Short mmCIF file of C-alpha atoms in Angstrom, two decimals:
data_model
loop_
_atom_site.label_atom_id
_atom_site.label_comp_id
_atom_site.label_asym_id
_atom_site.label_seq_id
_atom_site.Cartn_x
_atom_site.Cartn_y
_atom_site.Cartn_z
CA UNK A 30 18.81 -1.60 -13.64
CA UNK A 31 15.89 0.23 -11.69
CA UNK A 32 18.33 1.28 -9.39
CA UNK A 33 18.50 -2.15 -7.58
CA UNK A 34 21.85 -2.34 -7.34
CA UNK A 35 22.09 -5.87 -9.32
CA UNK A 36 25.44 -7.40 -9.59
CA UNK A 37 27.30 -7.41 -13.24
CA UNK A 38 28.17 -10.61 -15.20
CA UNK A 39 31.40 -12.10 -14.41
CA UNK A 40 34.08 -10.52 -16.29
CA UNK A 41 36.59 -12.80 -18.24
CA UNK A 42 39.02 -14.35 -16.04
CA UNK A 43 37.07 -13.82 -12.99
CA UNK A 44 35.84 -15.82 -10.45
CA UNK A 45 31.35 -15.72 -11.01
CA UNK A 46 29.35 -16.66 -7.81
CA UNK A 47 26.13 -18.52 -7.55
CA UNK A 48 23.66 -17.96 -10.16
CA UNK A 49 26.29 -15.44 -11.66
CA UNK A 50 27.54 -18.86 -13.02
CA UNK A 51 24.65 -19.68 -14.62
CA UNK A 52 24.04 -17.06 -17.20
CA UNK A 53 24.93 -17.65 -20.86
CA UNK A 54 26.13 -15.29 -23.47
CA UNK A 55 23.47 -15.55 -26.75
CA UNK A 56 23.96 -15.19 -30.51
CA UNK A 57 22.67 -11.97 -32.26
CA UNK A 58 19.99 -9.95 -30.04
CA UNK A 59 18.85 -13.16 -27.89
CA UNK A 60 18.54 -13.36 -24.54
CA UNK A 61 17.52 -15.68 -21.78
CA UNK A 62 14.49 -13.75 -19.99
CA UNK A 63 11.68 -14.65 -18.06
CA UNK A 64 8.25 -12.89 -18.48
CA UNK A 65 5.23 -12.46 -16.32
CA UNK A 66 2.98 -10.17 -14.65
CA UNK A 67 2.62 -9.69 -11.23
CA UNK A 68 -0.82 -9.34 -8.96
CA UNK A 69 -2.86 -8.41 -5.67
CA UNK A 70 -3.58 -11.38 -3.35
CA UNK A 71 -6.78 -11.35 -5.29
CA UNK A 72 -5.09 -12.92 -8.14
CA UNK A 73 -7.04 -10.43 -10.66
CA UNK A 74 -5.37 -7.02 -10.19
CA UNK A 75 -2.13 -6.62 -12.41
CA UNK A 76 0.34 -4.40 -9.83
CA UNK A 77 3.17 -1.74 -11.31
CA UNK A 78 5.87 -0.47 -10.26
CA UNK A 79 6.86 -3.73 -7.91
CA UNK A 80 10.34 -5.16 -7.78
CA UNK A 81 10.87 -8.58 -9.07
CA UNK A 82 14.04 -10.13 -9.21
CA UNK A 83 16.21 -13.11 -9.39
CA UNK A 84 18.54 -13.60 -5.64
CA UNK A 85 21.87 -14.34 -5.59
CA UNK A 86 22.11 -15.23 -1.84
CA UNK A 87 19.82 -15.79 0.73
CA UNK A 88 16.91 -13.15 1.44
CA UNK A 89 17.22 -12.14 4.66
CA UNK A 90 13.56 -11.63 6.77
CA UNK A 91 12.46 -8.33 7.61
CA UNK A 92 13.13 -6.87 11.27
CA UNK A 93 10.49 -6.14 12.56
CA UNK A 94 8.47 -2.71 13.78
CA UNK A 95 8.51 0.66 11.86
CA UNK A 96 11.84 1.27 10.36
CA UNK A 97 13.19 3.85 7.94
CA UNK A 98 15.04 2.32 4.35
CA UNK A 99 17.80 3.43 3.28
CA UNK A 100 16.01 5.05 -0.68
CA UNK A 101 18.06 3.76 -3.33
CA UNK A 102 19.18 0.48 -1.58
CA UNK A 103 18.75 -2.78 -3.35
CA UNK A 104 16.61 -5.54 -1.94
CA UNK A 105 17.80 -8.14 0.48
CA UNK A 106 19.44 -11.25 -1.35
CA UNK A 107 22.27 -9.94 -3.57
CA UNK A 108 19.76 -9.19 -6.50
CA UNK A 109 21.65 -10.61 -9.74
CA UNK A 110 19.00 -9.44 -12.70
CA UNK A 111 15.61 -7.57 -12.47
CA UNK A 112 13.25 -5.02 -13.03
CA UNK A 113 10.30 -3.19 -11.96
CA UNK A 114 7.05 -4.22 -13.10
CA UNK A 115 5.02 -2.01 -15.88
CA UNK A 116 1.02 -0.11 -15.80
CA UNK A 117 -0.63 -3.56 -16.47
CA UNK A 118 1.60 -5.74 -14.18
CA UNK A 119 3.52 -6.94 -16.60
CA UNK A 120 7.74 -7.49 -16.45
CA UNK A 121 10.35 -8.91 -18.34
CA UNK A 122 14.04 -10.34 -16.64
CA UNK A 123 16.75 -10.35 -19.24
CA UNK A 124 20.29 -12.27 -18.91
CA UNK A 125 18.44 -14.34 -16.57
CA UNK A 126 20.50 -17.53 -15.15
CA UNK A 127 20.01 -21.21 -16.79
CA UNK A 128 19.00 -24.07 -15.50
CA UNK A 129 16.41 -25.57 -12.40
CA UNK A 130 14.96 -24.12 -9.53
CA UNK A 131 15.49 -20.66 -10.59
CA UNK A 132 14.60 -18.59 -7.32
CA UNK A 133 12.15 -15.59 -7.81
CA UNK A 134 11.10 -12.47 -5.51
CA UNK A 135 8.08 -9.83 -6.18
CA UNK A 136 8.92 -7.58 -3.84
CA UNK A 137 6.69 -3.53 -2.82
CA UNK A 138 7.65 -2.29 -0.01
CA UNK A 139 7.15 -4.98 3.23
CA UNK A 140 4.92 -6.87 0.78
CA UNK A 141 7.05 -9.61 -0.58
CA UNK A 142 6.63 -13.72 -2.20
CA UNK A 143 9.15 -15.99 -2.90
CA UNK A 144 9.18 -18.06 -5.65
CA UNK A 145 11.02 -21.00 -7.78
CA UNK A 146 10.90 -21.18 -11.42
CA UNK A 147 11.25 -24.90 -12.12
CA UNK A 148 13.26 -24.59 -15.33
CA UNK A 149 14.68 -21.97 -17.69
CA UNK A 150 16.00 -22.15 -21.10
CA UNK A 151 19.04 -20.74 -22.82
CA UNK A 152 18.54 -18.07 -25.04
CA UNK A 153 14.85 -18.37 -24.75
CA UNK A 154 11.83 -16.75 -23.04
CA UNK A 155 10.30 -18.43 -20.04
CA UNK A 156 6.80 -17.45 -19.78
CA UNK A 157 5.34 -18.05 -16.15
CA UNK A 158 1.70 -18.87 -15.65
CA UNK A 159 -1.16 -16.02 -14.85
CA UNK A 160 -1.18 -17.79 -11.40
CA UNK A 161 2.51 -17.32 -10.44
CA UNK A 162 3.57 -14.18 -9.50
CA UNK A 163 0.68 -13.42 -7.01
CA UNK A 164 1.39 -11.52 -3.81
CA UNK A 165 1.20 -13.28 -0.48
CA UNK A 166 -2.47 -13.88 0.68
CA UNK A 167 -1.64 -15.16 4.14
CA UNK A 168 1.85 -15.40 6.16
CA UNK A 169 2.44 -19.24 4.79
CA UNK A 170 3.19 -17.74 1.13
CA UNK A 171 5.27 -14.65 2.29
CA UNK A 172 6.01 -11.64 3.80
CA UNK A 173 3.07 -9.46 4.60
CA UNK A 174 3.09 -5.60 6.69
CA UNK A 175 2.19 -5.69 9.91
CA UNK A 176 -1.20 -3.57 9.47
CA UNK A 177 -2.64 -2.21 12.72
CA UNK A 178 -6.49 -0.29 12.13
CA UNK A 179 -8.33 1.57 14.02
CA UNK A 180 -12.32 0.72 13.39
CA UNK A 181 -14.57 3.57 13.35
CA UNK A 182 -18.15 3.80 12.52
CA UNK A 183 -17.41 4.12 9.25
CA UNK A 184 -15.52 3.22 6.28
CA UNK A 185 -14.82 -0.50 7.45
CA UNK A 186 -11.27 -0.75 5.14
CA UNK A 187 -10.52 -4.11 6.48
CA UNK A 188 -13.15 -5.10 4.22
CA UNK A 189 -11.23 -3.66 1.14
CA UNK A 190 -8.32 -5.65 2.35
CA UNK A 191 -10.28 -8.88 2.32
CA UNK A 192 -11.44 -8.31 -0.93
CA UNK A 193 -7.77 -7.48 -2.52
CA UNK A 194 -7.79 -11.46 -1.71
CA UNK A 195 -5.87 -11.41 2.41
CA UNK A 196 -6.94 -14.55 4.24
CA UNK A 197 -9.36 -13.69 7.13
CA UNK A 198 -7.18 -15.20 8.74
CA UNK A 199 -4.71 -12.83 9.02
CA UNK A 200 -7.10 -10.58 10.88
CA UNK A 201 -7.24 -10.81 14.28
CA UNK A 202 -6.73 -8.78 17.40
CA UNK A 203 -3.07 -7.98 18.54
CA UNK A 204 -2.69 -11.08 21.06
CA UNK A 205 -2.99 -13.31 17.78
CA UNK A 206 -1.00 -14.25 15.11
CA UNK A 207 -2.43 -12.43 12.42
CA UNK A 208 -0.56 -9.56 10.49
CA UNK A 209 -3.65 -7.65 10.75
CA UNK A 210 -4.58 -6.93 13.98
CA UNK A 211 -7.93 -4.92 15.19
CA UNK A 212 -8.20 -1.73 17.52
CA UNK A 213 -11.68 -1.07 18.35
CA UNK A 214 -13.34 1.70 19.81
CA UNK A 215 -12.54 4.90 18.16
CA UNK A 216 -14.54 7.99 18.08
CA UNK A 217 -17.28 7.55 20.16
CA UNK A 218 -17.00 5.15 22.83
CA UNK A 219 -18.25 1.49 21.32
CA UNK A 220 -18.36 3.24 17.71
CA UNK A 221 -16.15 0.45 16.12
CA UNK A 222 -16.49 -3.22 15.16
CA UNK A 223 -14.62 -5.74 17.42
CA UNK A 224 -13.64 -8.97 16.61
CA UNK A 225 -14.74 -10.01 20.80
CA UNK A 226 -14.72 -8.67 23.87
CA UNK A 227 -11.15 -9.21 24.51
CA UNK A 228 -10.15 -6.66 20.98
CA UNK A 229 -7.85 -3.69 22.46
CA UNK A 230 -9.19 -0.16 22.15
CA UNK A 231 -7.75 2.29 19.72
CA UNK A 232 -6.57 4.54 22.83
CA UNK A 233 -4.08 1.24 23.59
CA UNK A 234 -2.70 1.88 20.25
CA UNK A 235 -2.30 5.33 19.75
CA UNK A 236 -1.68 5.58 23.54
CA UNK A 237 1.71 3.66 23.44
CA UNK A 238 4.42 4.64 21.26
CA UNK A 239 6.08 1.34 21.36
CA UNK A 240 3.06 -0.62 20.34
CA UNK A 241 2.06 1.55 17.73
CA UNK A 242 5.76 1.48 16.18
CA UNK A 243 5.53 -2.23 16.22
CA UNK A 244 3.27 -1.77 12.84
CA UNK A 245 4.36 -1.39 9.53
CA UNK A 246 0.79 0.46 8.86
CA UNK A 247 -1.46 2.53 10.50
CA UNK A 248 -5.06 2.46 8.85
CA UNK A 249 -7.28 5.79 10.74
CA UNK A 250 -10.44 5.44 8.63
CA UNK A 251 -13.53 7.67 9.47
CA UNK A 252 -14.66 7.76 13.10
CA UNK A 253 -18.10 8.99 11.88
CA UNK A 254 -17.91 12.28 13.72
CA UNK A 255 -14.93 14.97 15.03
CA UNK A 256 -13.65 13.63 18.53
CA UNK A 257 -10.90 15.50 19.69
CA UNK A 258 -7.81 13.41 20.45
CA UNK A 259 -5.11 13.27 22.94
CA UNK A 260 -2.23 15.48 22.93
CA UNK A 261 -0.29 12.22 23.54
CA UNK A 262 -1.62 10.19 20.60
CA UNK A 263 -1.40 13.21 18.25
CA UNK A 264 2.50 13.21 19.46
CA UNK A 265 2.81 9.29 19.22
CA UNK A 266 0.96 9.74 15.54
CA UNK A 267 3.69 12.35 14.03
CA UNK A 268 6.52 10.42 15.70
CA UNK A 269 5.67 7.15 13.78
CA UNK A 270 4.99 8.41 10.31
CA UNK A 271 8.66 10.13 11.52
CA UNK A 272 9.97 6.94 11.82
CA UNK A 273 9.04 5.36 8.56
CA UNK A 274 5.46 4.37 9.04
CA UNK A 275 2.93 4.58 6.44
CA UNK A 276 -0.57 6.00 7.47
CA UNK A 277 -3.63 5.21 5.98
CA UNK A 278 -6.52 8.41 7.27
CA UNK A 279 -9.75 8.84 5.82
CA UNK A 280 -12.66 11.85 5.94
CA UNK A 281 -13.01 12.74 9.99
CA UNK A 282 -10.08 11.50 10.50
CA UNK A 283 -9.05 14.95 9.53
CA UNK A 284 -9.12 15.33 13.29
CA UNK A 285 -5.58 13.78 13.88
CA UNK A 286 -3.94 16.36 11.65
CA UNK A 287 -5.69 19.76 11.26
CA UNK A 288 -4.88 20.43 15.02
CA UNK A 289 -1.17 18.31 15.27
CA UNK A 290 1.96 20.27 13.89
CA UNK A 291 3.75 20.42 11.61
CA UNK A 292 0.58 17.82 10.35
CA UNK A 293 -1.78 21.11 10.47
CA UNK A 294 0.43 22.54 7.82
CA UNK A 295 0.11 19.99 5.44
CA UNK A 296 -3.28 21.49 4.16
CA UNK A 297 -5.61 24.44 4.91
CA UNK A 298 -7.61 22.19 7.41
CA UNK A 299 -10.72 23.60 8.25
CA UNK A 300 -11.88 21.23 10.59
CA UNK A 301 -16.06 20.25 10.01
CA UNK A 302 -17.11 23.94 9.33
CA UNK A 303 -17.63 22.90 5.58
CA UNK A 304 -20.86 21.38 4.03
CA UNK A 305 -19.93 17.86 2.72
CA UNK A 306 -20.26 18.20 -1.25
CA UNK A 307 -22.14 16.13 -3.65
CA UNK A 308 -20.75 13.31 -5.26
CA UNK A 309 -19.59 13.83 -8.62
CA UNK A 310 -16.35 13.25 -10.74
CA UNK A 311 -12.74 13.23 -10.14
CA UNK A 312 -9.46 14.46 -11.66
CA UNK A 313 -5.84 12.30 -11.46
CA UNK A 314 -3.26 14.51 -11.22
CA UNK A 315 -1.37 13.50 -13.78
CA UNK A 316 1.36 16.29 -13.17
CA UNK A 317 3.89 13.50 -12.12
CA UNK A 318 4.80 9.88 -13.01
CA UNK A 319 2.90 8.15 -10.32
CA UNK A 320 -0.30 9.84 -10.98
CA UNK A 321 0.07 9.13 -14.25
CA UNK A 322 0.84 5.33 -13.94
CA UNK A 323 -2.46 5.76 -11.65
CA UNK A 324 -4.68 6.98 -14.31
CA UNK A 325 -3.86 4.36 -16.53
CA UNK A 326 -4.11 1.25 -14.18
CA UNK A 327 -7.40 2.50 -12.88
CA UNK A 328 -8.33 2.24 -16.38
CA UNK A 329 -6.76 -1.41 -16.63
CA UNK A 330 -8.48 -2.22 -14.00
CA UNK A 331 -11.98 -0.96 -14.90
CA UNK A 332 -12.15 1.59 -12.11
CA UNK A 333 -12.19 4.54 -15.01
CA UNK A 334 -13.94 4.81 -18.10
CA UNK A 335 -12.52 8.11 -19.13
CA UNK A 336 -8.61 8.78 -18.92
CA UNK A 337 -7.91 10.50 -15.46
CA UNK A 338 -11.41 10.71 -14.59
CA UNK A 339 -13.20 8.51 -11.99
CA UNK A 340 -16.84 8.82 -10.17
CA UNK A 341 -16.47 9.42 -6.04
CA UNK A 342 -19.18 9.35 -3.50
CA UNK A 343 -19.45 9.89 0.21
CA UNK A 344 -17.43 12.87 0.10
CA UNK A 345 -16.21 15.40 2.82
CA UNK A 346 -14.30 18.74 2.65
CA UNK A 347 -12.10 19.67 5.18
CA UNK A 348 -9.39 21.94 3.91
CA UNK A 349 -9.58 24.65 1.05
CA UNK A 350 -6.32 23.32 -0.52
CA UNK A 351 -2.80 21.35 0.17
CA UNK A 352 0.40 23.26 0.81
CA UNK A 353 3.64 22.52 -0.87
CA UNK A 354 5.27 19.85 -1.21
CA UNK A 355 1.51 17.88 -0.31
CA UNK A 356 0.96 15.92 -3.26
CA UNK A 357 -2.50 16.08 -4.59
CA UNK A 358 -3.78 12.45 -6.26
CA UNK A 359 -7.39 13.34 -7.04
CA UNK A 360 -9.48 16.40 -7.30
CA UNK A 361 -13.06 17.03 -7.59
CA UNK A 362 -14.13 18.36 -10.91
CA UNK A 363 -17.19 20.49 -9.13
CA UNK A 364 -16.72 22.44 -6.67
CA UNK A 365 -12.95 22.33 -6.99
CA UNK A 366 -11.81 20.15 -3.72
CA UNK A 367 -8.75 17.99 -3.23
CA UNK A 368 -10.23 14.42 -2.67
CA UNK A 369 -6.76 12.64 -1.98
CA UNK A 370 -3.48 14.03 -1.19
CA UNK A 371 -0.11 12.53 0.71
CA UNK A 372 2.94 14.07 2.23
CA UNK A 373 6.00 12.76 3.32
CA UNK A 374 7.87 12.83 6.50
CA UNK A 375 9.83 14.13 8.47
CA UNK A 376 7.90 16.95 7.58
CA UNK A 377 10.72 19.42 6.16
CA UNK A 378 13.52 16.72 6.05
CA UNK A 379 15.80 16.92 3.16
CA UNK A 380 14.60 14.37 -0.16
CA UNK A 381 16.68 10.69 0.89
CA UNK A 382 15.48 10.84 4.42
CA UNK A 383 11.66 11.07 4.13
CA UNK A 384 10.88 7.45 4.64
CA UNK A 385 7.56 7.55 6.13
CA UNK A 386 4.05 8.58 4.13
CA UNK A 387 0.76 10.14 5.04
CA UNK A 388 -2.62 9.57 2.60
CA UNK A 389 -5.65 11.40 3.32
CA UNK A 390 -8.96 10.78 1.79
CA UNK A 391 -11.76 13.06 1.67
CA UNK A 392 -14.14 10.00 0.63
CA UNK A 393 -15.51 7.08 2.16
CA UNK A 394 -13.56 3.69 0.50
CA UNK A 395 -15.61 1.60 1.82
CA UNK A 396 -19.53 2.15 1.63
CA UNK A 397 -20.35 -1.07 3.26
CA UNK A 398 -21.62 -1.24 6.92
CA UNK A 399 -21.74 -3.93 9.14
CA UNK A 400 -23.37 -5.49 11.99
CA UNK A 401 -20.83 -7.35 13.65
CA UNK A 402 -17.26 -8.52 12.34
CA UNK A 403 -18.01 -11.84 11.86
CA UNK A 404 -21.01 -10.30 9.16
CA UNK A 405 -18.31 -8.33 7.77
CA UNK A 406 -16.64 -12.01 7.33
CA UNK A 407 -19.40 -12.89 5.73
CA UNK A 408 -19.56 -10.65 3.47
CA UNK A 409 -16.03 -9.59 2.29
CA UNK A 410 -13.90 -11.98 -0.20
CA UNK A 411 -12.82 -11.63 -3.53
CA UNK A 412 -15.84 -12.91 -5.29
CA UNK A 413 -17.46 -9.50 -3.25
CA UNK A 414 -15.82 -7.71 -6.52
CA UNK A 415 -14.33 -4.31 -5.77
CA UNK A 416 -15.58 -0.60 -6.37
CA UNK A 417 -13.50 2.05 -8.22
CA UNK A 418 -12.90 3.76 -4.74
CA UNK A 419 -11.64 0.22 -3.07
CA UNK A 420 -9.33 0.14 -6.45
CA UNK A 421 -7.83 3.32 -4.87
CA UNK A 422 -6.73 1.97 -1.80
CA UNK A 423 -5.69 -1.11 -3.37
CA UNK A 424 -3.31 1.17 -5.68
CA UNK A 425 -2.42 3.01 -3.02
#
């Protein structure tokens, strides 16, 4: 189901496999399922539309740097019975095996936990605990992206990322072990937080095309001001999003699109000859699935107190409107101004082999500012509590 590719039930008179051997044929409508609801690191924030599922052979790790998936594939581990988790988190396995040591994997993109259910029952419900199905909050309890960002003097999103519960100590600079490494430096020279003296530059990122693909995720939040960028890292930009990569860009970081083809075409950039507007409200485009799922779980989550509506601030406008097949997310109520929008790319590939993603903001996500990293240390963690706008990026 969900288009994971699970494997059928042994037929009668054939030879069943693993777990396959496990499952048990009930009376009337019964079924053995198992129940739960999966969550951010944070422990709080149900998740939809994640893959859980039960293996039925070993998961295999992920190879690592940018890559391109195969859409439609099924997840790694000869997936015997799952689903996809709903608005609120919540998911339901039927025909699930019987027995011990039932194995268990959430699974959203490169995010990924393995579990073990210590017991099911036949032709009953198991019901996990609120605490189960959390996502990984450091490398010890699974798979996390490799997460590369650029600081800026602004909009400090490794903050958010702390909050949606990540261990600090998955944040270090690229000659550590953490999956989060720092680039400092961007925009004006010194502009962004550092984690020491020895934290790269954001020019040794963007700079080197086979460094940069080694990430998973590219996070380009606001530099504070419109630097122009290297032909080269404009180039090495494009070619990773090409490649699969997902890219994270927020308010001046207009500059790394509104001057790089085919990413000027995305939009009507207009680079920072538009007055910033004022805050006010926002619309969900609730035109398609996702942006529908969106405006109810930012509800669920509190983010939203009317449906598809939510308050921004800190706002920017730097196009006049997206170009087809840009996806708008959110728009500003008044003036009229697409606060959040994402294409796919290759840019003008046909659908099945657009693997890699492009968000742009037009808002600040994180408000915060910070003296040095370690006060931003200080001062991030899930008991921080999260605003509607870091809700965004969490969904996102």
């Amino acid at each position: 189901m969900f288009g994971l590719g699970l494997a059928p039930a042994a037929a009668t008179g054939q030879t069943c496999v693993g777990l396959q051997c496990q499952q048990q044929t009930c009376s009337g409508n019964t079924t053995t399922s198992i129940s739960g609801v999966v969550y951010a690191p944070n422990g709080t924030d149900p998740l939809p539309n994640v893959t859980v599922y039960i293996p039925n052979a070993t998961v295999a790790p992920f190879s690592p740097g940018v890559s391109c998936p195969v859409v439609g594939a099924p997840p790694s581990g000869s997936p015997l019975v799952g689903t996809e988790s709903n608005v609120d988190g919540s998911f339901n396995i039927i025909d699930a095996p019987v027995g011990v040591n039932i194995p268990l994997v959430i699974v959203s993109g490169r995010w990924r936990r393995q579990m073990v259910i210590p017991a099911t029952t036949a032709c009953q419900n198991t019901a996990l605990p609120p605490t189960f199905a959390v996502m990984p909050q450091n490398q010890n309890q699974g798979d996390i992206p490799k997460i590369a960002i650029a600081t800026g003097s602004a909009d400090p999103v490794e903050c958010v990322l702390m909050k949606m519960g990540l261990s600090q100590s998955e944040f270090t600079d690229s000659s550590g072990a953490g999956r989060i490494n720092i680039f400092g430096g961007g925009g004006a020279a010194g502009s962004g937080l550092t984690i020491d003296s020895g934290t790269p530059t954001q020019a040794s990122l963007m700079g080197n095309q086979s460094t940069l693909n080694s990430y998973d995720l590219l996070m380009l939040p606001c530099e504070g001001g419109d630097f122009v960028k290297p032909a080269q890292e404009l180039a090495n930009l494009v070619n990773f999003a090409n490649a699969g990569g997902r890219v994270y860009t927020s308010h001046y970081s207009y500059s790394w699109m509104w001057q790089n083809p085919p990413f000027n075409g995305v939009a009507n950039w207009t680079g920072s000859t538009v007055s910033d507007p004022p805050n006010g409200d926002a619309a969900v485009n609730t035109s398609f699935a996702a942006g529908q799922t969106l405006s109810t779980w930012l509800q669920e989550v509190g983010a939203s107190s009317s449906p598809g509506q939510m308050a921004l601030n800190t706002l920017r406008e730097d196009q006049t409107g997206v170009n087809p097949p840009t996806q708008t997310w959110l728009t500003l109520d008044n003036p009229s101004v697409a606060m959040q929008f994402v294409w796919d790319t290759p840019i003008g590939a046909p659908v099945g082999q657009q693997c890699g993603r492009v968000l742009f903001n037009e808002y600040h996500v994180e408000t915060s500012s910070f003296s040095s990293f370690a006060n931003e240390l200080s001062s991030c963690s899930p008991s921080a509590g999260m605003s509607p706008q870091e809700k965004l990026l969490e969904y996102m």
